[in-house]
mmCIF file of N, CA, C and O in Angstrom:
data_model
loop_
_atom_site.group_PDB
_atom_site.id
_atom_site.type_symbol
_atom_site.label_atom_id
_atom_site.label_comp_id
_atom_site.label_asym_id
_atom_site.label_seq_id
_atom_site.Cartn_x
_atom_site.Cartn_y
_atom_site.Cartn_z
ATOM 1 N N PHE A 1 -13.471 17.791 -3.091
ATOM 2 C CA PHE A 1 -14.397 18.322 -2.520
ATOM 3 C C PHE A 1 -14.715 19.666 -1.454
ATOM 4 O O PHE A 1 -14.175 19.685 -0.823
ATOM 5 N N ARG A 2 -16.343 20.688 -2.069
ATOM 6 C CA ARG A 2 -16.438 21.731 -1.466
ATOM 7 C C ARG A 2 -16.943 21.822 -0.685
ATOM 8 O O ARG A 2 -18.173 21.914 -1.555
ATOM 9 N N TYR A 3 -17.788 22.400 0.409
ATOM 10 C CA TYR A 3 -19.308 23.011 0.507
ATOM 11 C C TYR A 3 -19.615 23.928 0.290
ATOM 12 O O TYR A 3 -18.902 24.635 0.113
ATOM 13 N N SER A 4 -20.591 24.673 -0.123
ATOM 14 C CA SER A 4 -21.524 25.703 -0.362
ATOM 15 C C SER A 4 -21.360 26.470 0.538
ATOM 16 O O SER A 4 -22.067 26.098 1.694
ATOM 17 N N THR A 5 -21.069 27.233 0.340
ATOM 18 C CA THR A 5 -21.543 28.638 1.778
ATOM 19 C C THR A 5 -22.979 29.295 1.381
ATOM 20 O O THR A 5 -23.526 29.329 2.636
ATOM 21 N N LYS A 6 -23.463 28.557 0.622
ATOM 22 C CA LYS A 6 -24.850 29.043 0.113
ATOM 23 C C LYS A 6 -25.745 28.067 0.798
ATOM 24 O O LYS A 6 -25.675 27.013 0.632
ATOM 25 N N PRO A 7 -27.027 29.165 1.281
ATOM 26 C CA PRO A 7 -28.001 27.423 1.857
ATOM 27 C C PRO A 7 -28.814 26.646 0.317
ATOM 28 O O PRO A 7 -28.379 27.124 -0.187
ATOM 29 N N LEU A 8 -28.720 25.488 0.550
ATOM 30 C CA LEU A 8 -29.160 23.942 -0.090
ATOM 31 C C LEU A 8 -30.379 24.402 0.488
ATOM 32 O O LEU A 8 -30.944 23.812 1.639
ATOM 33 N N TYR A 9 -31.594 23.861 -0.747
ATOM 34 C CA TYR A 9 -32.473 23.913 -0.235
ATOM 35 C C TYR A 9 -32.996 22.388 -0.686
ATOM 36 O O TYR A 9 -32.271 21.252 -2.139
ATOM 37 N N LEU A 10 -33.415 21.763 -0.399
ATOM 38 C CA LEU A 10 -33.627 20.176 -0.423
ATOM 39 C C LEU A 10 -35.302 19.651 -0.750
ATOM 40 O O LEU A 10 -36.230 20.019 0.062
ATOM 41 N N ALA A 11 -35.829 18.920 -1.571
ATOM 42 C CA ALA A 11 -36.755 18.487 -1.929
ATOM 43 C C ALA A 11 -37.100 16.853 -2.044
ATOM 44 O O ALA A 11 -36.275 16.250 -2.250
ATOM 45 N N ILE A 12 -38.215 16.545 -1.026
ATOM 46 C CA ILE A 12 -37.732 14.925 -0.788
ATOM 47 C C ILE A 12 -39.300 14.743 -1.149
ATOM 48 O O ILE A 12 -40.262 15.366 -1.359
ATOM 49 N N VAL A 13 -39.648 13.358 -1.763
ATOM 50 C CA VAL A 13 -41.029 12.744 -1.594
ATOM 51 C C VAL A 13 -40.439 11.554 -0.705
ATOM 52 O O VAL A 13 -40.081 10.455 -1.018
ATOM 53 N N VAL A 14 -41.751 10.952 0.487
ATOM 54 C CA VAL A 14 -41.809 10.255 0.881
ATOM 55 C C VAL A 14 -42.546 9.268 0.395
ATOM 56 O O VAL A 14 -43.675 10.230 0.622
ATOM 57 N N ASP A 15 -42.682 7.903 0.564
ATOM 58 C CA ASP A 15 -44.048 6.538 0.604
ATOM 59 C C ASP A 15 -44.460 6.774 1.903
ATOM 60 O O ASP A 15 -43.730 6.507 2.908
ATOM 61 N N LEU A 16 -45.551 7.589 2.097
ATOM 62 C CA LEU A 16 -45.886 6.835 3.358
ATOM 63 C C LEU A 16 -46.531 5.727 4.119
ATOM 64 O O LEU A 16 -46.609 5.672 4.996
ATOM 65 N N TYR A 17 -46.682 4.817 3.155
ATOM 66 C CA TYR A 17 -46.683 3.451 3.735
ATOM 67 C C TYR A 17 -45.512 3.408 4.158
ATOM 68 O O TYR A 17 -45.944 2.771 4.912
ATOM 69 N N SER A 18 -44.429 2.711 3.070
ATOM 70 C CA SER A 18 -43.460 2.574 3.697
ATOM 71 C C SER A 18 -42.609 3.418 4.164
ATOM 72 O O SER A 18 -41.594 2.524 5.168
ATOM 73 N N ARG A 19 -42.762 4.711 4.407
ATOM 74 C CA ARG A 19 -42.155 5.737 5.027
ATOM 75 C C ARG A 19 -40.556 6.194 5.132
ATOM 76 O O ARG A 19 -39.743 6.510 5.744
ATOM 77 N N LEU A 20 -40.331 5.578 3.554
ATOM 78 C CA LEU A 20 -39.431 5.763 3.405
ATOM 79 C C LEU A 20 -39.194 6.891 2.435
ATOM 80 O O LEU A 20 -39.914 7.184 1.076
ATOM 81 N N VAL A 21 -38.027 7.708 1.907
ATOM 82 C CA VAL A 21 -37.651 8.827 0.995
ATOM 83 C C VAL A 21 -37.080 7.914 -0.253
ATOM 84 O O VAL A 21 -36.195 7.143 -0.162
ATOM 85 N N VAL A 22 -38.329 7.836 -1.161
ATOM 86 C CA VAL A 22 -37.654 7.633 -2.555
ATOM 87 C C VAL A 22 -37.415 8.900 -3.717
ATOM 88 O O VAL A 22 -37.524 7.889 -4.878
ATOM 89 N N GLY A 23 -37.493 10.022 -2.656
ATOM 90 C CA GLY A 23 -37.267 11.173 -4.118
ATOM 91 C C GLY A 23 -36.926 12.107 -3.582
ATOM 92 O O GLY A 23 -37.036 12.532 -2.324
ATOM 93 N N TRP A 24 -35.259 12.771 -4.471
ATOM 94 C CA TRP A 24 -34.946 13.962 -3.131
ATOM 95 C C TRP A 24 -34.012 14.629 -4.569
ATOM 96 O O TRP A 24 -33.388 13.857 -5.622
ATOM 97 N N ALA A 25 -34.136 16.014 -4.366
ATOM 98 C CA ALA A 25 -33.013 17.015 -5.393
ATOM 99 C C ALA A 25 -32.942 18.428 -4.473
ATOM 100 O O ALA A 25 -33.328 18.386 -3.316
ATOM 101 N N MET A 26 -31.328 18.363 -4.735
ATOM 102 C CA MET A 26 -30.771 19.789 -3.805
ATOM 103 C C MET A 26 -30.950 21.002 -4.712
ATOM 104 O O MET A 26 -30.380 20.219 -6.438
ATOM 105 N N SER A 27 -31.034 22.299 -4.587
ATOM 106 C CA SER A 27 -30.255 22.693 -5.651
ATOM 107 C C SER A 27 -30.458 25.188 -4.027
ATOM 108 O O SER A 27 -30.699 24.517 -3.688
ATOM 109 N N GLU A 28 -30.040 25.398 -5.217
ATOM 110 C CA GLU A 28 -29.558 26.560 -4.249
ATOM 111 C C GLU A 28 -30.799 27.621 -4.040
ATOM 112 O O GLU A 28 -30.852 28.865 -3.383
ATOM 113 N N ARG A 29 -31.765 27.393 -4.765
ATOM 114 C CA ARG A 29 -32.968 27.596 -5.679
ATOM 115 C C ARG A 29 -34.318 27.084 -4.968
ATOM 116 O O ARG A 29 -34.075 25.794 -6.075
ATOM 117 N N MET A 30 -35.343 27.453 -4.266
ATOM 118 C CA MET A 30 -36.497 26.542 -4.673
ATOM 119 C C MET A 30 -37.465 26.847 -5.900
ATOM 120 O O MET A 30 -38.207 28.071 -5.852
ATOM 121 N N THR A 31 -37.428 25.948 -6.639
ATOM 122 C CA THR A 31 -37.248 26.373 -8.045
ATOM 123 C C THR A 31 -38.753 25.193 -8.259
ATOM 124 O O THR A 31 -38.759 24.196 -7.790
ATOM 125 N N THR A 32 -38.958 25.196 -9.321
ATOM 126 C CA THR A 32 -40.011 24.129 -9.556
ATOM 127 C C THR A 32 -39.572 23.229 -10.725
ATOM 128 O O THR A 32 -39.702 21.110 -9.635
ATOM 129 N N PRO A 33 -38.276 23.173 -11.288
ATOM 130 C CA PRO A 33 -37.673 22.123 -11.771
ATOM 131 C C PRO A 33 -37.015 21.207 -10.232
ATOM 132 O O PRO A 33 -36.769 19.813 -10.630
ATOM 133 N N LEU A 34 -36.820 22.446 -9.216
ATOM 134 C CA LEU A 34 -35.925 21.516 -8.440
ATOM 135 C C LEU A 34 -37.415 20.354 -7.269
ATOM 136 O O LEU A 34 -37.135 18.969 -6.773
ATOM 137 N N ILE A 35 -38.681 20.844 -7.112
ATOM 138 C CA ILE A 35 -39.222 19.931 -6.797
ATOM 139 C C ILE A 35 -39.837 18.675 -8.407
ATOM 140 O O ILE A 35 -40.227 17.278 -7.713
ATOM 141 N N CYS A 36 -39.585 19.089 -9.183
ATOM 142 C CA CYS A 36 -39.972 18.282 -10.205
ATOM 143 C C CYS A 36 -39.044 16.657 -10.039
ATOM 144 O O CYS A 36 -39.132 15.828 -10.527
ATOM 145 N N ASP A 37 -37.868 17.442 -9.874
ATOM 146 C CA ASP A 37 -36.608 16.178 -10.074
ATOM 147 C C ASP A 37 -37.207 15.439 -9.079
ATOM 148 O O ASP A 37 -36.647 14.325 -9.204
ATOM 149 N N ALA A 38 -37.306 16.014 -8.092
ATOM 150 C CA ALA A 38 -37.294 15.083 -6.615
ATOM 151 C C ALA A 38 -38.650 13.991 -7.209
ATOM 152 O O ALA A 38 -39.082 12.799 -6.963
ATOM 153 N N LEU A 39 -39.979 14.642 -7.630
ATOM 154 C CA LEU A 39 -40.735 13.722 -7.897
ATOM 155 C C LEU A 39 -40.327 13.403 -9.348
ATOM 156 O O LEU A 39 -40.422 11.180 -9.035
ATOM 157 N N GLN A 40 -39.631 13.320 -10.123
ATOM 158 C CA GLN A 40 -39.457 12.268 -11.141
ATOM 159 C C GLN A 40 -38.022 11.059 -10.562
ATOM 160 O O GLN A 40 -38.345 9.752 -11.298
ATOM 161 N N MET A 41 -37.506 11.773 -9.335
ATOM 162 C CA MET A 41 -36.711 10.486 -9.134
ATOM 163 C C MET A 41 -37.330 9.556 -8.498
ATOM 164 O O MET A 41 -37.325 7.811 -8.714
ATOM 165 N N ALA A 42 -38.915 9.385 -7.024
ATOM 166 C CA ALA A 42 -39.383 8.943 -6.791
ATOM 167 C C ALA A 42 -40.395 7.930 -8.148
ATOM 168 O O ALA A 42 -40.413 6.971 -7.719
ATOM 169 N N LEU A 43 -40.388 9.055 -9.368
ATOM 170 C CA LEU A 43 -41.376 7.839 -10.161
ATOM 171 C C LEU A 43 -40.704 6.636 -10.412
ATOM 172 O O LEU A 43 -40.862 5.711 -10.528
ATOM 173 N N TRP A 44 -39.460 7.025 -10.635
ATOM 174 C CA TRP A 44 -38.210 6.003 -11.347
ATOM 175 C C TRP A 44 -38.360 5.165 -10.458
ATOM 176 O O TRP A 44 -38.143 3.629 -10.705
ATOM 177 N N GLN A 45 -37.692 5.747 -8.981
ATOM 178 C CA GLN A 45 -37.781 4.978 -7.958
ATOM 179 C C GLN A 45 -38.447 3.282 -7.987
ATOM 180 O O GLN A 45 -38.861 2.036 -7.257
ATOM 181 N N ARG A 46 -40.124 4.029 -7.800
ATOM 182 C CA ARG A 46 -41.448 3.686 -7.886
ATOM 183 C C ARG A 46 -41.765 2.702 -9.015
ATOM 184 O O ARG A 46 -43.164 2.205 -9.452
ATOM 185 N N LYS A 47 -41.025 2.919 -10.064
ATOM 186 C CA LYS A 47 -41.413 1.954 -11.417
ATOM 187 C C LYS A 47 -42.823 2.987 -11.615
ATOM 188 O O LYS A 47 -43.740 1.860 -12.300
ATOM 189 N N HIS A 48 -43.073 3.959 -11.590
ATOM 190 C CA HIS A 48 -43.582 4.601 -11.973
ATOM 191 C C HIS A 48 -45.423 4.421 -12.221
ATOM 192 O O HIS A 48 -46.157 3.518 -13.130
ATOM 193 N N PRO A 49 -45.759 4.336 -10.648
ATOM 194 C CA PRO A 49 -47.176 3.581 -10.345
ATOM 195 C C PRO A 49 -48.338 4.890 -10.907
ATOM 196 O O PRO A 49 -48.164 5.809 -11.357
ATOM 197 N N LYS A 50 -48.994 4.379 -10.793
ATOM 198 C CA LYS A 50 -50.167 5.167 -11.549
ATOM 199 C C LYS A 50 -51.359 5.027 -10.124
ATOM 200 O O LYS A 50 -51.224 4.343 -9.377
ATOM 201 N N GLY A 51 -52.269 6.538 -10.523
ATOM 202 C CA GLY A 51 -53.500 6.746 -9.548
ATOM 203 C C GLY A 51 -52.662 7.039 -8.151
ATOM 204 O O GLY A 51 -53.912 6.469 -7.758
ATOM 205 N N VAL A 52 -51.396 7.201 -7.866
ATOM 206 C CA VAL A 52 -50.462 7.440 -6.611
ATOM 207 C C VAL A 52 -51.732 8.635 -6.279
ATOM 208 O O VAL A 52 -51.868 9.943 -6.917
ATOM 209 N N ILE A 53 -51.413 9.171 -4.978
ATOM 210 C CA ILE A 53 -52.343 10.491 -4.612
ATOM 211 C C ILE A 53 -51.042 11.237 -4.290
ATOM 212 O O ILE A 53 -50.315 10.219 -2.943
ATOM 213 N N VAL A 54 -50.731 12.644 -4.432
ATOM 214 C CA VAL A 54 -49.635 13.374 -3.786
ATOM 215 C C VAL A 54 -49.850 13.874 -3.025
ATOM 216 O O VAL A 54 -50.823 15.040 -3.641
ATOM 217 N N HIS A 55 -49.124 14.154 -2.146
ATOM 218 C CA HIS A 55 -49.676 15.343 -1.438
ATOM 219 C C HIS A 55 -48.834 16.113 -1.088
ATOM 220 O O HIS A 55 -47.463 15.698 -1.394
ATOM 221 N N SER A 56 -49.270 17.860 -1.318
ATOM 222 C CA SER A 56 -47.690 18.784 -1.034
ATOM 223 C C SER A 56 -48.609 20.108 -0.553
ATOM 224 O O SER A 56 -49.655 19.598 -0.067
ATOM 225 N N ASP A 57 -47.782 20.986 -0.430
ATOM 226 C CA ASP A 57 -47.957 21.874 0.173
ATOM 227 C C ASP A 57 -48.291 22.873 -0.731
ATOM 228 O O ASP A 57 -48.513 22.643 -2.116
ATOM 229 N N ARG A 58 -49.100 24.154 0.298
ATOM 230 C CA ARG A 58 -49.403 24.608 -2.430
ATOM 231 C C ARG A 58 -48.714 25.963 -2.448
ATOM 232 O O ARG A 58 -48.964 27.263 -2.875
ATOM 233 N N GLY A 59 -47.438 25.619 -1.992
ATOM 234 C CA GLY A 59 -46.026 26.402 -2.432
ATOM 235 C C GLY A 59 -46.088 26.901 -3.936
ATOM 236 O O GLY A 59 -47.012 25.834 -4.507
ATOM 237 N N SER A 60 -45.618 27.885 -4.353
ATOM 238 C CA SER A 60 -46.257 28.279 -6.097
ATOM 239 C C SER A 60 -45.283 27.073 -6.671
ATOM 240 O O SER A 60 -45.863 26.991 -8.110
ATOM 241 N N GLN A 61 -44.852 26.655 -6.201
ATOM 242 C CA GLN A 61 -43.831 25.669 -7.404
ATOM 243 C C GLN A 61 -45.107 24.101 -7.507
ATOM 244 O O GLN A 61 -44.611 23.735 -8.258
ATOM 245 N N TYR A 62 -46.085 23.733 -6.232
ATOM 246 C CA TYR A 62 -46.456 23.038 -6.926
ATOM 247 C C TYR A 62 -47.996 23.429 -7.570
ATOM 248 O O TYR A 62 -48.638 22.479 -7.988
ATOM 249 N N CYS A 63 -48.051 24.543 -7.255
ATOM 250 C CA CYS A 63 -49.049 24.940 -8.263
ATOM 251 C C CYS A 63 -48.676 25.494 -9.664
ATOM 252 O O CYS A 63 -49.409 25.915 -11.011
ATOM 253 N N SER A 64 -47.393 25.261 -10.316
ATOM 254 C CA SER A 64 -47.152 25.487 -11.846
ATOM 255 C C SER A 64 -47.396 24.803 -12.486
ATOM 256 O O SER A 64 -48.350 23.511 -12.290
ATOM 257 N N HIS A 65 -48.092 25.395 -13.209
ATOM 258 C CA HIS A 65 -48.036 24.392 -14.627
ATOM 259 C C HIS A 65 -47.278 23.143 -15.169
ATOM 260 O O HIS A 65 -47.563 21.928 -14.846
ATOM 261 N N ASP A 66 -45.553 23.660 -15.077
ATOM 262 C CA ASP A 66 -44.739 22.555 -15.440
ATOM 263 C C ASP A 66 -45.201 20.885 -13.937
ATOM 264 O O ASP A 66 -45.134 20.143 -14.387
ATOM 265 N N TYR A 67 -45.238 21.947 -12.654
ATOM 266 C CA TYR A 67 -45.542 20.361 -11.951
ATOM 267 C C TYR A 67 -46.808 19.776 -12.119
ATOM 268 O O TYR A 67 -46.726 18.604 -12.251
ATOM 269 N N GLN A 68 -47.958 20.451 -12.465
ATOM 270 C CA GLN A 68 -49.355 19.790 -12.923
ATOM 271 C C GLN A 68 -49.146 19.035 -13.918
ATOM 272 O O GLN A 68 -49.421 18.076 -13.827
ATOM 273 N N ALA A 69 -48.296 19.788 -14.236
ATOM 274 C CA ALA A 69 -48.571 18.609 -16.065
ATOM 275 C C ALA A 69 -47.563 17.655 -15.608
ATOM 276 O O ALA A 69 -47.883 16.360 -16.064
ATOM 277 N N LEU A 70 -46.934 17.605 -14.963
ATOM 278 C CA LEU A 70 -45.843 16.324 -15.058
ATOM 279 C C LEU A 70 -46.645 15.230 -13.518
ATOM 280 O O LEU A 70 -46.891 14.108 -13.983
ATOM 281 N N LEU A 71 -47.340 16.021 -13.186
ATOM 282 C CA LEU A 71 -48.656 14.967 -12.171
ATOM 283 C C LEU A 71 -49.437 14.390 -13.167
ATOM 284 O O LEU A 71 -49.997 13.065 -13.103
ATOM 285 N N LYS A 72 -49.985 14.822 -13.802
ATOM 286 C CA LYS A 72 -51.035 14.466 -15.233
ATOM 287 C C LYS A 72 -50.717 14.053 -16.553
ATOM 288 O O LYS A 72 -51.133 12.902 -16.245
ATOM 289 N N LYS A 73 -49.740 13.965 -16.346
ATOM 290 C CA LYS A 73 -48.881 12.984 -17.740
ATOM 291 C C LYS A 73 -48.469 11.741 -16.912
ATOM 292 O O LYS A 73 -48.740 10.868 -17.591
ATOM 293 N N HIS A 74 -48.012 11.317 -15.274
ATOM 294 C CA HIS A 74 -47.853 9.936 -15.379
ATOM 295 C C HIS A 74 -49.298 9.982 -14.030
ATOM 296 O O HIS A 74 -48.974 8.915 -13.326
ATOM 297 N N LYS A 75 -50.252 10.311 -14.415
ATOM 298 C CA LYS A 75 -51.744 9.819 -13.405
ATOM 299 C C LYS A 75 -51.431 9.896 -12.370
ATOM 300 O O LYS A 75 -51.874 8.719 -12.040
ATOM 301 N N LEU A 76 -51.096 11.331 -11.859
ATOM 302 C CA LEU A 76 -50.838 10.871 -10.589
ATOM 303 C C LEU A 76 -52.423 11.700 -10.027
ATOM 304 O O LEU A 76 -52.138 12.601 -10.977
ATOM 305 N N ILE A 77 -52.464 11.855 -8.970
ATOM 306 C CA ILE A 77 -53.595 12.662 -8.108
ATOM 307 C C ILE A 77 -53.084 13.706 -6.831
ATOM 308 O O ILE A 77 -52.976 13.216 -5.864
ATOM 309 N N PRO A 78 -53.813 14.290 -7.692
ATOM 310 C CA PRO A 78 -53.397 15.684 -6.262
ATOM 311 C C PRO A 78 -54.090 15.401 -5.065
ATOM 312 O O PRO A 78 -55.422 15.087 -5.011
ATOM 313 N N ASP A 79 -53.604 15.684 -4.138
ATOM 314 C CA ASP A 79 -54.543 15.900 -2.849
ATOM 315 C C ASP A 79 -55.612 16.762 -2.655
ATOM 316 O O ASP A 79 -56.020 17.164 -1.754
ATOM 317 N N TYR A 80 -55.458 18.138 -3.657
ATOM 318 C CA TYR A 80 -56.406 19.089 -3.515
ATOM 319 C C TYR A 80 -57.208 19.606 -5.359
ATOM 320 O O TYR A 80 -57.124 18.465 -5.575
ATOM 321 N N PRO A 81 -57.994 19.765 -4.809
ATOM 322 C CA PRO A 81 -58.990 19.556 -6.288
ATOM 323 C C PRO A 81 -58.281 20.645 -6.980
ATOM 324 O O PRO A 81 -57.382 21.751 -6.573
#
């Protein structure tokens, strides 16, 4: 087992009601697939809930077409217009 000498980015999804981490992903780059993977893990953990409000920062990854499409596909509500 070997640790990377490069920095790793960690994307997490927290259920604010239970305060549990329900999704996470790590990568050497902060990319849209990184945050999409974390959200998909959270969706799987919570059995694909509908109508959930999703809060995120306004980084380019969260504004990307792929991330927005994932929210729409699973009927999640972004907390920004």
